[in-house]
PDB file of C-alpha atoms in Angstrom:
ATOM      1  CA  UNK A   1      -3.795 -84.061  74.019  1.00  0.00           C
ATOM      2  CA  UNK A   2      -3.091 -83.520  70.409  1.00  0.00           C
ATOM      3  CA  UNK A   3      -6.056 -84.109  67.906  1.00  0.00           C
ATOM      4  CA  UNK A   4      -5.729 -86.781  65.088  1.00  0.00           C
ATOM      5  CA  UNK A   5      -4.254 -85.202  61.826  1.00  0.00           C
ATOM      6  CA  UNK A   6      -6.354 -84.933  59.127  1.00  0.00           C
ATOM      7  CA  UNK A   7      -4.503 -87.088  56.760  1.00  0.00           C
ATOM      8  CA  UNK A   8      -4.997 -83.939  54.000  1.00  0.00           C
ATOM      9  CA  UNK A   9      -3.124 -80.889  53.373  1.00  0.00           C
ATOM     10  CA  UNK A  10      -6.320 -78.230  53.647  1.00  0.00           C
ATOM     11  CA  UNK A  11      -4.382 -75.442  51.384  1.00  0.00           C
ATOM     12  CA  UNK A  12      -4.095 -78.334  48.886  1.00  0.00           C
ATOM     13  CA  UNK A  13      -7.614 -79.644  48.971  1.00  0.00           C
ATOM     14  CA  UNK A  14      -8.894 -75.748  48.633  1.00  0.00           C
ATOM     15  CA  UNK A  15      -6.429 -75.830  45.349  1.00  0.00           C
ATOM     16  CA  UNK A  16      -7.818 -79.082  44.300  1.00  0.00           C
ATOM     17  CA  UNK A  17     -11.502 -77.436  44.692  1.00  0.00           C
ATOM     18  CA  UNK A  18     -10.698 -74.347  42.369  1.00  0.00           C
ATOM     19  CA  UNK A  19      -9.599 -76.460  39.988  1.00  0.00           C
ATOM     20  CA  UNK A  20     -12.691 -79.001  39.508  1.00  0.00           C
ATOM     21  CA  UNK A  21     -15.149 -75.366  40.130  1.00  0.00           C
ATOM     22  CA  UNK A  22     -12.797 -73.469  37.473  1.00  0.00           C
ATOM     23  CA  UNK A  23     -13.185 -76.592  34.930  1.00  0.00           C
ATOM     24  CA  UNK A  24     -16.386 -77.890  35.290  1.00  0.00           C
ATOM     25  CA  UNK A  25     -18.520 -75.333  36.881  1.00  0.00           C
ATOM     26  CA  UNK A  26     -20.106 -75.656  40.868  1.00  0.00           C
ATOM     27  CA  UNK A  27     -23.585 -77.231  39.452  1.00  0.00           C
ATOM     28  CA  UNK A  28     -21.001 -80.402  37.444  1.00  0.00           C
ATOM     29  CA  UNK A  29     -19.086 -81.033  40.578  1.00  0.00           C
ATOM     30  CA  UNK A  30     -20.711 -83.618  43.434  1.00  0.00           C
ATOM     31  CA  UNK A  31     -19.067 -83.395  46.988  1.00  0.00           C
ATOM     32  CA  UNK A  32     -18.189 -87.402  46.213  1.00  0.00           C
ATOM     33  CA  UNK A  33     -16.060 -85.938  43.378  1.00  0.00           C
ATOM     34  CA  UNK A  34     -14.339 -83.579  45.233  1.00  0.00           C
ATOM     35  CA  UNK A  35     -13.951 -86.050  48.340  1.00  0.00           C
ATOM     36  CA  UNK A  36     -12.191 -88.630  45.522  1.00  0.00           C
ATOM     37  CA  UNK A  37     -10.265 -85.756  44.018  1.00  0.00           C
ATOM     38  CA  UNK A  38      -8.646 -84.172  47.396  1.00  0.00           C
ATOM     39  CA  UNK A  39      -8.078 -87.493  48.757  1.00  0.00           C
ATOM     40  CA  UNK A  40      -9.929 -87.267  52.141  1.00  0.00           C
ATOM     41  CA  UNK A  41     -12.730 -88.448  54.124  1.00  0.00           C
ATOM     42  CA  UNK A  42     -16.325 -87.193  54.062  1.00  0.00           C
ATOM     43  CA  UNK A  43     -16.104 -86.276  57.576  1.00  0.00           C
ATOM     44  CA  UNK A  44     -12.221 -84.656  57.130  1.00  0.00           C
ATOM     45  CA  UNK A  45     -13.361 -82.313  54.860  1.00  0.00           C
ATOM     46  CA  UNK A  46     -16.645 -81.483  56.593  1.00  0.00           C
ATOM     47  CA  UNK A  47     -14.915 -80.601  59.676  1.00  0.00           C
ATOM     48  CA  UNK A  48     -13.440 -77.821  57.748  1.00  0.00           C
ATOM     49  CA  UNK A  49     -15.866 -76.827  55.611  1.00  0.00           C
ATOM     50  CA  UNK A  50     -19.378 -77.518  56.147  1.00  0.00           C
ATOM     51  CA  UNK A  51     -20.988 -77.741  52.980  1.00  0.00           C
ATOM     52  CA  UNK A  52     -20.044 -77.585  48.772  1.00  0.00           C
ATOM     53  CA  UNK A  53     -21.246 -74.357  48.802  1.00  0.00           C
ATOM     54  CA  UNK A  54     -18.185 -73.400  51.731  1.00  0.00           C
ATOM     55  CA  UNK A  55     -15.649 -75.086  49.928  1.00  0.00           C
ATOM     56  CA  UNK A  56     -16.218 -72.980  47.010  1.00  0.00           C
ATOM     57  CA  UNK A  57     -16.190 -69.429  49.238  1.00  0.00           C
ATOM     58  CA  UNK A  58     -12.527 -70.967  49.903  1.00  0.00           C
ATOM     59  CA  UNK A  59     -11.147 -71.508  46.619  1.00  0.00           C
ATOM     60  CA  UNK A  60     -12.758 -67.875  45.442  1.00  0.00           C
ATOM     61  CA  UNK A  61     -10.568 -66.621  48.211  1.00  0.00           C
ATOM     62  CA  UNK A  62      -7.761 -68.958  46.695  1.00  0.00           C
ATOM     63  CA  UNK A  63      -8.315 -67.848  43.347  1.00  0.00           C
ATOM     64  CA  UNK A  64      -8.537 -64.075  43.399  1.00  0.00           C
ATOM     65  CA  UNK A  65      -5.583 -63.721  45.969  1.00  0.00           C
ATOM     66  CA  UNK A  66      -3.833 -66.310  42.931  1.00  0.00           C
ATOM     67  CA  UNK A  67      -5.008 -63.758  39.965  1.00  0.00           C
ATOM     68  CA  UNK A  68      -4.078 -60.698  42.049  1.00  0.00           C
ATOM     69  CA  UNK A  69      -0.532 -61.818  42.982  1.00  0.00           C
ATOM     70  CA  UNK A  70       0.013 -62.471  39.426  1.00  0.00           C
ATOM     71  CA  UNK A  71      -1.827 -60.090  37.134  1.00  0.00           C
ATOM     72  CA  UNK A  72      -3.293 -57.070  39.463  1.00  0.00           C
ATOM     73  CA  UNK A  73      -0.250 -56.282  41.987  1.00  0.00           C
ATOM     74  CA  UNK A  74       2.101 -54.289  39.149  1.00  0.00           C
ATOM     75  CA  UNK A  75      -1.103 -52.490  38.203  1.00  0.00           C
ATOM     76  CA  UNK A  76      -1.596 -51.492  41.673  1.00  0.00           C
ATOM     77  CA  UNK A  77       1.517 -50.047  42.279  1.00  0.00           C
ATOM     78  CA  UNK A  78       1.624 -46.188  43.413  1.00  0.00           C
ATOM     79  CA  UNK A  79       4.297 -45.357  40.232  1.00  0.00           C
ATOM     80  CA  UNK A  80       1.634 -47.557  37.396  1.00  0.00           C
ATOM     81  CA  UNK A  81       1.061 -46.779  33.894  1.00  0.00           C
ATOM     82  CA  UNK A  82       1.399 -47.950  30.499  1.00  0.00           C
ATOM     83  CA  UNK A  83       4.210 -50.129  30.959  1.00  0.00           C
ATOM     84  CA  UNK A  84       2.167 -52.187  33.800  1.00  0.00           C
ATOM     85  CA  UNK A  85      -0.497 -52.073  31.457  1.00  0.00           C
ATOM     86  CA  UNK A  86       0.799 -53.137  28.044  1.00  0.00           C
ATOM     87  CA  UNK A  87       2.511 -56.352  30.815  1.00  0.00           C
ATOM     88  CA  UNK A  88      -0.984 -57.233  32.161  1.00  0.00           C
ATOM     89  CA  UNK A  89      -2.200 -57.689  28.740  1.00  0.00           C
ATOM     90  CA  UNK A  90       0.507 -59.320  27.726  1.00  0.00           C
ATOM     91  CA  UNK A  91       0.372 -61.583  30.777  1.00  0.00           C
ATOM     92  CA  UNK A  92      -3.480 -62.224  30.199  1.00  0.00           C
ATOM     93  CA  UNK A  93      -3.565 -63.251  26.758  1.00  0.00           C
ATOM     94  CA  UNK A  94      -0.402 -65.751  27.615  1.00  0.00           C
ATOM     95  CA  UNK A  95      -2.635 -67.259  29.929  1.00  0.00           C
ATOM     96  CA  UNK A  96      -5.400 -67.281  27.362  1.00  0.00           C
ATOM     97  CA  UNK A  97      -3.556 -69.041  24.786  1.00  0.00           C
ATOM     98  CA  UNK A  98      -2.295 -71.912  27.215  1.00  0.00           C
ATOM     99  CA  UNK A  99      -3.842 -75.325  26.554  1.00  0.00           C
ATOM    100  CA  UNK A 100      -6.333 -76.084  28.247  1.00  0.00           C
ATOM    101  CA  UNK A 101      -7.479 -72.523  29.308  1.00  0.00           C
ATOM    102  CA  UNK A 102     -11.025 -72.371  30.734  1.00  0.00           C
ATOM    103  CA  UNK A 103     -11.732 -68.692  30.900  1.00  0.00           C
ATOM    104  CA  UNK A 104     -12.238 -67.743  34.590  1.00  0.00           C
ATOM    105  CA  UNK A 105     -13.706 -69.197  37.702  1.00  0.00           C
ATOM    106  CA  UNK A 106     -15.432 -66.501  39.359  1.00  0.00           C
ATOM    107  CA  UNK A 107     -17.180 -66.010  35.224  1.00  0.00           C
ATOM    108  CA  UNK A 108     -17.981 -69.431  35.423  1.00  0.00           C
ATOM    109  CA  UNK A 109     -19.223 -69.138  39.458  1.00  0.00           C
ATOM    110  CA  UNK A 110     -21.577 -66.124  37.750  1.00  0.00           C
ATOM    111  CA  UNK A 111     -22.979 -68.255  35.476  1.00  0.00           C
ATOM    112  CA  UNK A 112     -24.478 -70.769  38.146  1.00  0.00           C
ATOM    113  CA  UNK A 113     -27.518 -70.339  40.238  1.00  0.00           C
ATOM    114  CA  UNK A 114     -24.599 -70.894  43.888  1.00  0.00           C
ATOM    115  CA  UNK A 115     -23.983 -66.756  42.899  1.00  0.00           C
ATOM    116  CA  UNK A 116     -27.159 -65.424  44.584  1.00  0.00           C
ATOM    117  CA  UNK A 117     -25.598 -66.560  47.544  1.00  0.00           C
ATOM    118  CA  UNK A 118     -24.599 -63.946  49.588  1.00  0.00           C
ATOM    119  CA  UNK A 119     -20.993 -65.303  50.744  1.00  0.00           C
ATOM    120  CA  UNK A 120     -20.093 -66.287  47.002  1.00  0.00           C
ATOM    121  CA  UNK A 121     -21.480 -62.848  45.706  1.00  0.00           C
ATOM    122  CA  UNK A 122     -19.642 -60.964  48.265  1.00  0.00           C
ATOM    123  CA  UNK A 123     -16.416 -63.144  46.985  1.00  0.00           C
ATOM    124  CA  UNK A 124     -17.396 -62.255  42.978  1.00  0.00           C
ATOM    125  CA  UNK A 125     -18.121 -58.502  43.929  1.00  0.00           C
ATOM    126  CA  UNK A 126     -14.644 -58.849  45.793  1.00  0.00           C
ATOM    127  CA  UNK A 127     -12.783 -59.704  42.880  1.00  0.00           C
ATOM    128  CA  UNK A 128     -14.810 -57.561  40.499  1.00  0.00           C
ATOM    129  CA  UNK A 129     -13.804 -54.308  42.081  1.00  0.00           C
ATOM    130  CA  UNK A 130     -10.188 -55.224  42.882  1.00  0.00           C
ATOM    131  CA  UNK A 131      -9.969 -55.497  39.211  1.00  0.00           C
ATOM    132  CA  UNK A 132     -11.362 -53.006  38.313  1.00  0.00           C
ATOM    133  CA  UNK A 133      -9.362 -50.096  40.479  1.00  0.00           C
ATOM    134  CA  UNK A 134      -5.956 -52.035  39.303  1.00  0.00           C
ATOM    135  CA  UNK A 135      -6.873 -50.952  35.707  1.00  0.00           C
ATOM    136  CA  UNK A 136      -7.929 -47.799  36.493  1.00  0.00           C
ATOM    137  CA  UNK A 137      -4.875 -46.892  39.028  1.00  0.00           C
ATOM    138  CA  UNK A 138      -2.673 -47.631  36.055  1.00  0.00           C
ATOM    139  CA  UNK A 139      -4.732 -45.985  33.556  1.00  0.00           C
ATOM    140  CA  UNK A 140      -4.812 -42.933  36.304  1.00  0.00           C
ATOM    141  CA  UNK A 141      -1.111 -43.212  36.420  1.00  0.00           C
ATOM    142  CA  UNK A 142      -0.515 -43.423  32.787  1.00  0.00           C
ATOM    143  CA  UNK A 143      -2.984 -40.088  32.331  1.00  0.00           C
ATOM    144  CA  UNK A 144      -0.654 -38.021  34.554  1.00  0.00           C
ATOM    145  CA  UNK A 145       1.775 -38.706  33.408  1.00  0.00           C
ATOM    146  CA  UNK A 146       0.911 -38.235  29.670  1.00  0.00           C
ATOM    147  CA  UNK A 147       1.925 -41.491  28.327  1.00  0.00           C
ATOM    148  CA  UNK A 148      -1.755 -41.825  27.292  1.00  0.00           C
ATOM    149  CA  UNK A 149      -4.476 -39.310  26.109  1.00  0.00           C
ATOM    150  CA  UNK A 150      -6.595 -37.970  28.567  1.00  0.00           C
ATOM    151  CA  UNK A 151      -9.663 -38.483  25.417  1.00  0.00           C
ATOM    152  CA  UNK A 152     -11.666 -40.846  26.132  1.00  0.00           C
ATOM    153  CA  UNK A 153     -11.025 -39.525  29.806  1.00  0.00           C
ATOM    154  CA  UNK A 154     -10.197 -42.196  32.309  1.00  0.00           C
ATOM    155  CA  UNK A 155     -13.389 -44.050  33.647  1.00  0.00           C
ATOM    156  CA  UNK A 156     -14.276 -44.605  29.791  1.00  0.00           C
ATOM    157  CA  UNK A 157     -10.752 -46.246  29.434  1.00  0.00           C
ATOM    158  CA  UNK A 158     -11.314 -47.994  32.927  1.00  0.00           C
ATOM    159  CA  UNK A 159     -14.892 -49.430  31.174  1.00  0.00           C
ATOM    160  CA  UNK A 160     -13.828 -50.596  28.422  1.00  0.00           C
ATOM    161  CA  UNK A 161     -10.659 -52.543  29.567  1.00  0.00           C
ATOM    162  CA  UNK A 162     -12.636 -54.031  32.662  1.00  0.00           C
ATOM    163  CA  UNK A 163     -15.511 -55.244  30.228  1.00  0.00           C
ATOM    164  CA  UNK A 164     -12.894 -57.131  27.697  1.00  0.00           C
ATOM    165  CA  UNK A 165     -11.311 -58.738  31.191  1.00  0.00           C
ATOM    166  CA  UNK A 166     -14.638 -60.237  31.956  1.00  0.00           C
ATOM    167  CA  UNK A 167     -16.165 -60.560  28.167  1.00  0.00           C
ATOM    168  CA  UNK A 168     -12.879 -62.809  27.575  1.00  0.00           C
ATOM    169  CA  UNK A 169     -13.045 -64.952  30.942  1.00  0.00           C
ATOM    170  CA  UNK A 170     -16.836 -65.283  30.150  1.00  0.00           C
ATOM    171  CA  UNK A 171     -16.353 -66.396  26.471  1.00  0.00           C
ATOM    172  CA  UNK A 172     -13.556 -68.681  27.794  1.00  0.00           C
ATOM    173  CA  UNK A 173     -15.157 -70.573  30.369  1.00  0.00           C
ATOM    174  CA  UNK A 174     -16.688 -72.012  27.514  1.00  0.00           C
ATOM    175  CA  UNK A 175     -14.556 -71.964  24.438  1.00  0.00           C
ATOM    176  CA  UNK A 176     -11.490 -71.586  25.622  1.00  0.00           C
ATOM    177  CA  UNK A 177      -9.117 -69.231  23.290  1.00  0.00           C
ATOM    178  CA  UNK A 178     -10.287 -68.375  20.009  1.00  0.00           C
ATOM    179  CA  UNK A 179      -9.565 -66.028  17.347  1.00  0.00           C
ATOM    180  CA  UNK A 180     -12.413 -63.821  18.752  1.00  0.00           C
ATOM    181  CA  UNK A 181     -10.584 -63.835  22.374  1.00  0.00           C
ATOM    182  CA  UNK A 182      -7.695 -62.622  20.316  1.00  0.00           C
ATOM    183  CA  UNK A 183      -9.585 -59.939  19.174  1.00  0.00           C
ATOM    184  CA  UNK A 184     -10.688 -58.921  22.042  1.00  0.00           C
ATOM    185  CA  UNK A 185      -7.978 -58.421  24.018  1.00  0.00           C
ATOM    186  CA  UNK A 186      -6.148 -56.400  21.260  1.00  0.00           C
ATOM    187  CA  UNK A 187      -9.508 -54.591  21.855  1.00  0.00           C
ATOM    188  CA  UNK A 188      -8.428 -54.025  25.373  1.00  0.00           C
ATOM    189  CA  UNK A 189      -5.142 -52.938  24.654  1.00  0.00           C
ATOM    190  CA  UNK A 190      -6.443 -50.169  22.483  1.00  0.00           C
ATOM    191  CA  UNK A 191      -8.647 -48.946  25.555  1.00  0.00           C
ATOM    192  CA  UNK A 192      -5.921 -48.988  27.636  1.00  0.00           C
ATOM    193  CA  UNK A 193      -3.653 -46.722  24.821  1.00  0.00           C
ATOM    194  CA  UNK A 194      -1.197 -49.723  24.715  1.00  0.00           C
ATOM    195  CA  UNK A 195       0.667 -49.732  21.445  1.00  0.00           C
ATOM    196  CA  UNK A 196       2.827 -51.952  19.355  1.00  0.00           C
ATOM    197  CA  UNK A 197       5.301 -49.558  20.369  1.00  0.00           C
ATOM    198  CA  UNK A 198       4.501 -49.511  24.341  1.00  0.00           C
ATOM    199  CA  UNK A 199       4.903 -53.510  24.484  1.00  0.00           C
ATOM    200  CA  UNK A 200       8.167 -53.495  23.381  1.00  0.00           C
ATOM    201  CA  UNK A 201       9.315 -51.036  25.218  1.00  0.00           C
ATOM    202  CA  UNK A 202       7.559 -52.316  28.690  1.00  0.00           C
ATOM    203  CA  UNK A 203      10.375 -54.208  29.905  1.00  0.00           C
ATOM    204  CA  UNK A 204      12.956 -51.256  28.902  1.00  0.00           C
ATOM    205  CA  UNK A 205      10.934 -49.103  31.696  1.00  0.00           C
ATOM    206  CA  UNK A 206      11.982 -51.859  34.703  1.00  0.00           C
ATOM    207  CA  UNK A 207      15.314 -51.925  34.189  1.00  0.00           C
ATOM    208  CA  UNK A 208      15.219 -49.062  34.052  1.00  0.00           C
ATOM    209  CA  UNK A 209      13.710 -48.583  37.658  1.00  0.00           C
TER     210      UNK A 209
END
């Protein structure tokens, strides 16, 4: 016998979750909001996910496999470097500067007390260090290959461009861009060795591929 259908689309309610967590931040966000918001029943969306606290594990998942496909996976390729680097900045501070922007939702996750919990710290430690070893695989790539200066040697680099990803989605979750996001992301660039020069040329390197 075939069970009743849920009468919600479970992929849609986890993207409906990320959104009110990214926005408003876990602590701002009532289960009756997110059972109005999703569109389902109390007891439909507690058959999936027991708790608030559950829902949000899912749309971390949601949300770091969405940042990875878009901004990490060209960093982590095996043949990285500058030109994957000068992209990522170039894709992160378009994001930054769209209306609207709230900085990042595992930042914002951080800031609330639900992060000593172990399955949403394993999920923010998760995307922390898939982060950072994207950066520094490019950086690594675009050392060896002498596009960049080996001085400041590589973890330095790796540092500095991982703390102005998370200083900006920090800063963001709560002021959205400003001139001192700006700032810091040209900040970032310079750790990474990405010049003027090396974003314009960044798409002339995959065509050339």
């Amino acid at each position: 016998m075939m069970g009743r259908p849920r009468g919600f689309d479970p992929d849609a309610a986890v993207r409906t979750a990320m959104t009110l967590f990214w926005q408003r931040g876990y602590d701002s966000v009532s289960f009756d909001r997110l059972v109005g918001e999703i569109g389902a029943s109390r007891k439909g969306l507690y058959a999936l996910w027991p708790d608030k606290q559950a829902l949000l594990v899912a749309a971390l998942k949601s949300y770091r496999q969405m940042v990875g496909d878009h901004f990490l996976c060209d960093l982590e390729r095996e043949d990285a470097g500058l030109a994957e680097l000068a992209e990522f900045w170039s894709k992160f501070e378009n994001a930054a500067r769209q209306s609207g922007w709230s900085g990042c939702l595992v930042m914002r996750t951080s800031a609330d007390r639900i992060a000593a919990e172990s399955q949403v710290a394993v999920e923010i430690k998760a995307y922390f260090d898939r982060l950072s070893d994207a950066l520094e695989n490019a950086l690594r790539g675009a050392v060896r290959r002498r596009e960049i200066k080996s001085d400041p040697p590589l973890h330095v680099r790796a540092r500095q461009a991982f703390a102005v990803v998370v200083g900006c989605s920090a800063i963001g979750s709560f002021e959205g861009f400003t001139p001192r996001i700006a700032d810091l992301i040209n900040a970032g660039r310079a750790a990474c060795g990405v010049s003027a020069r090396a974003r314009a040329s960044k798409r002339s390197r995959r065509t050339s591929r």
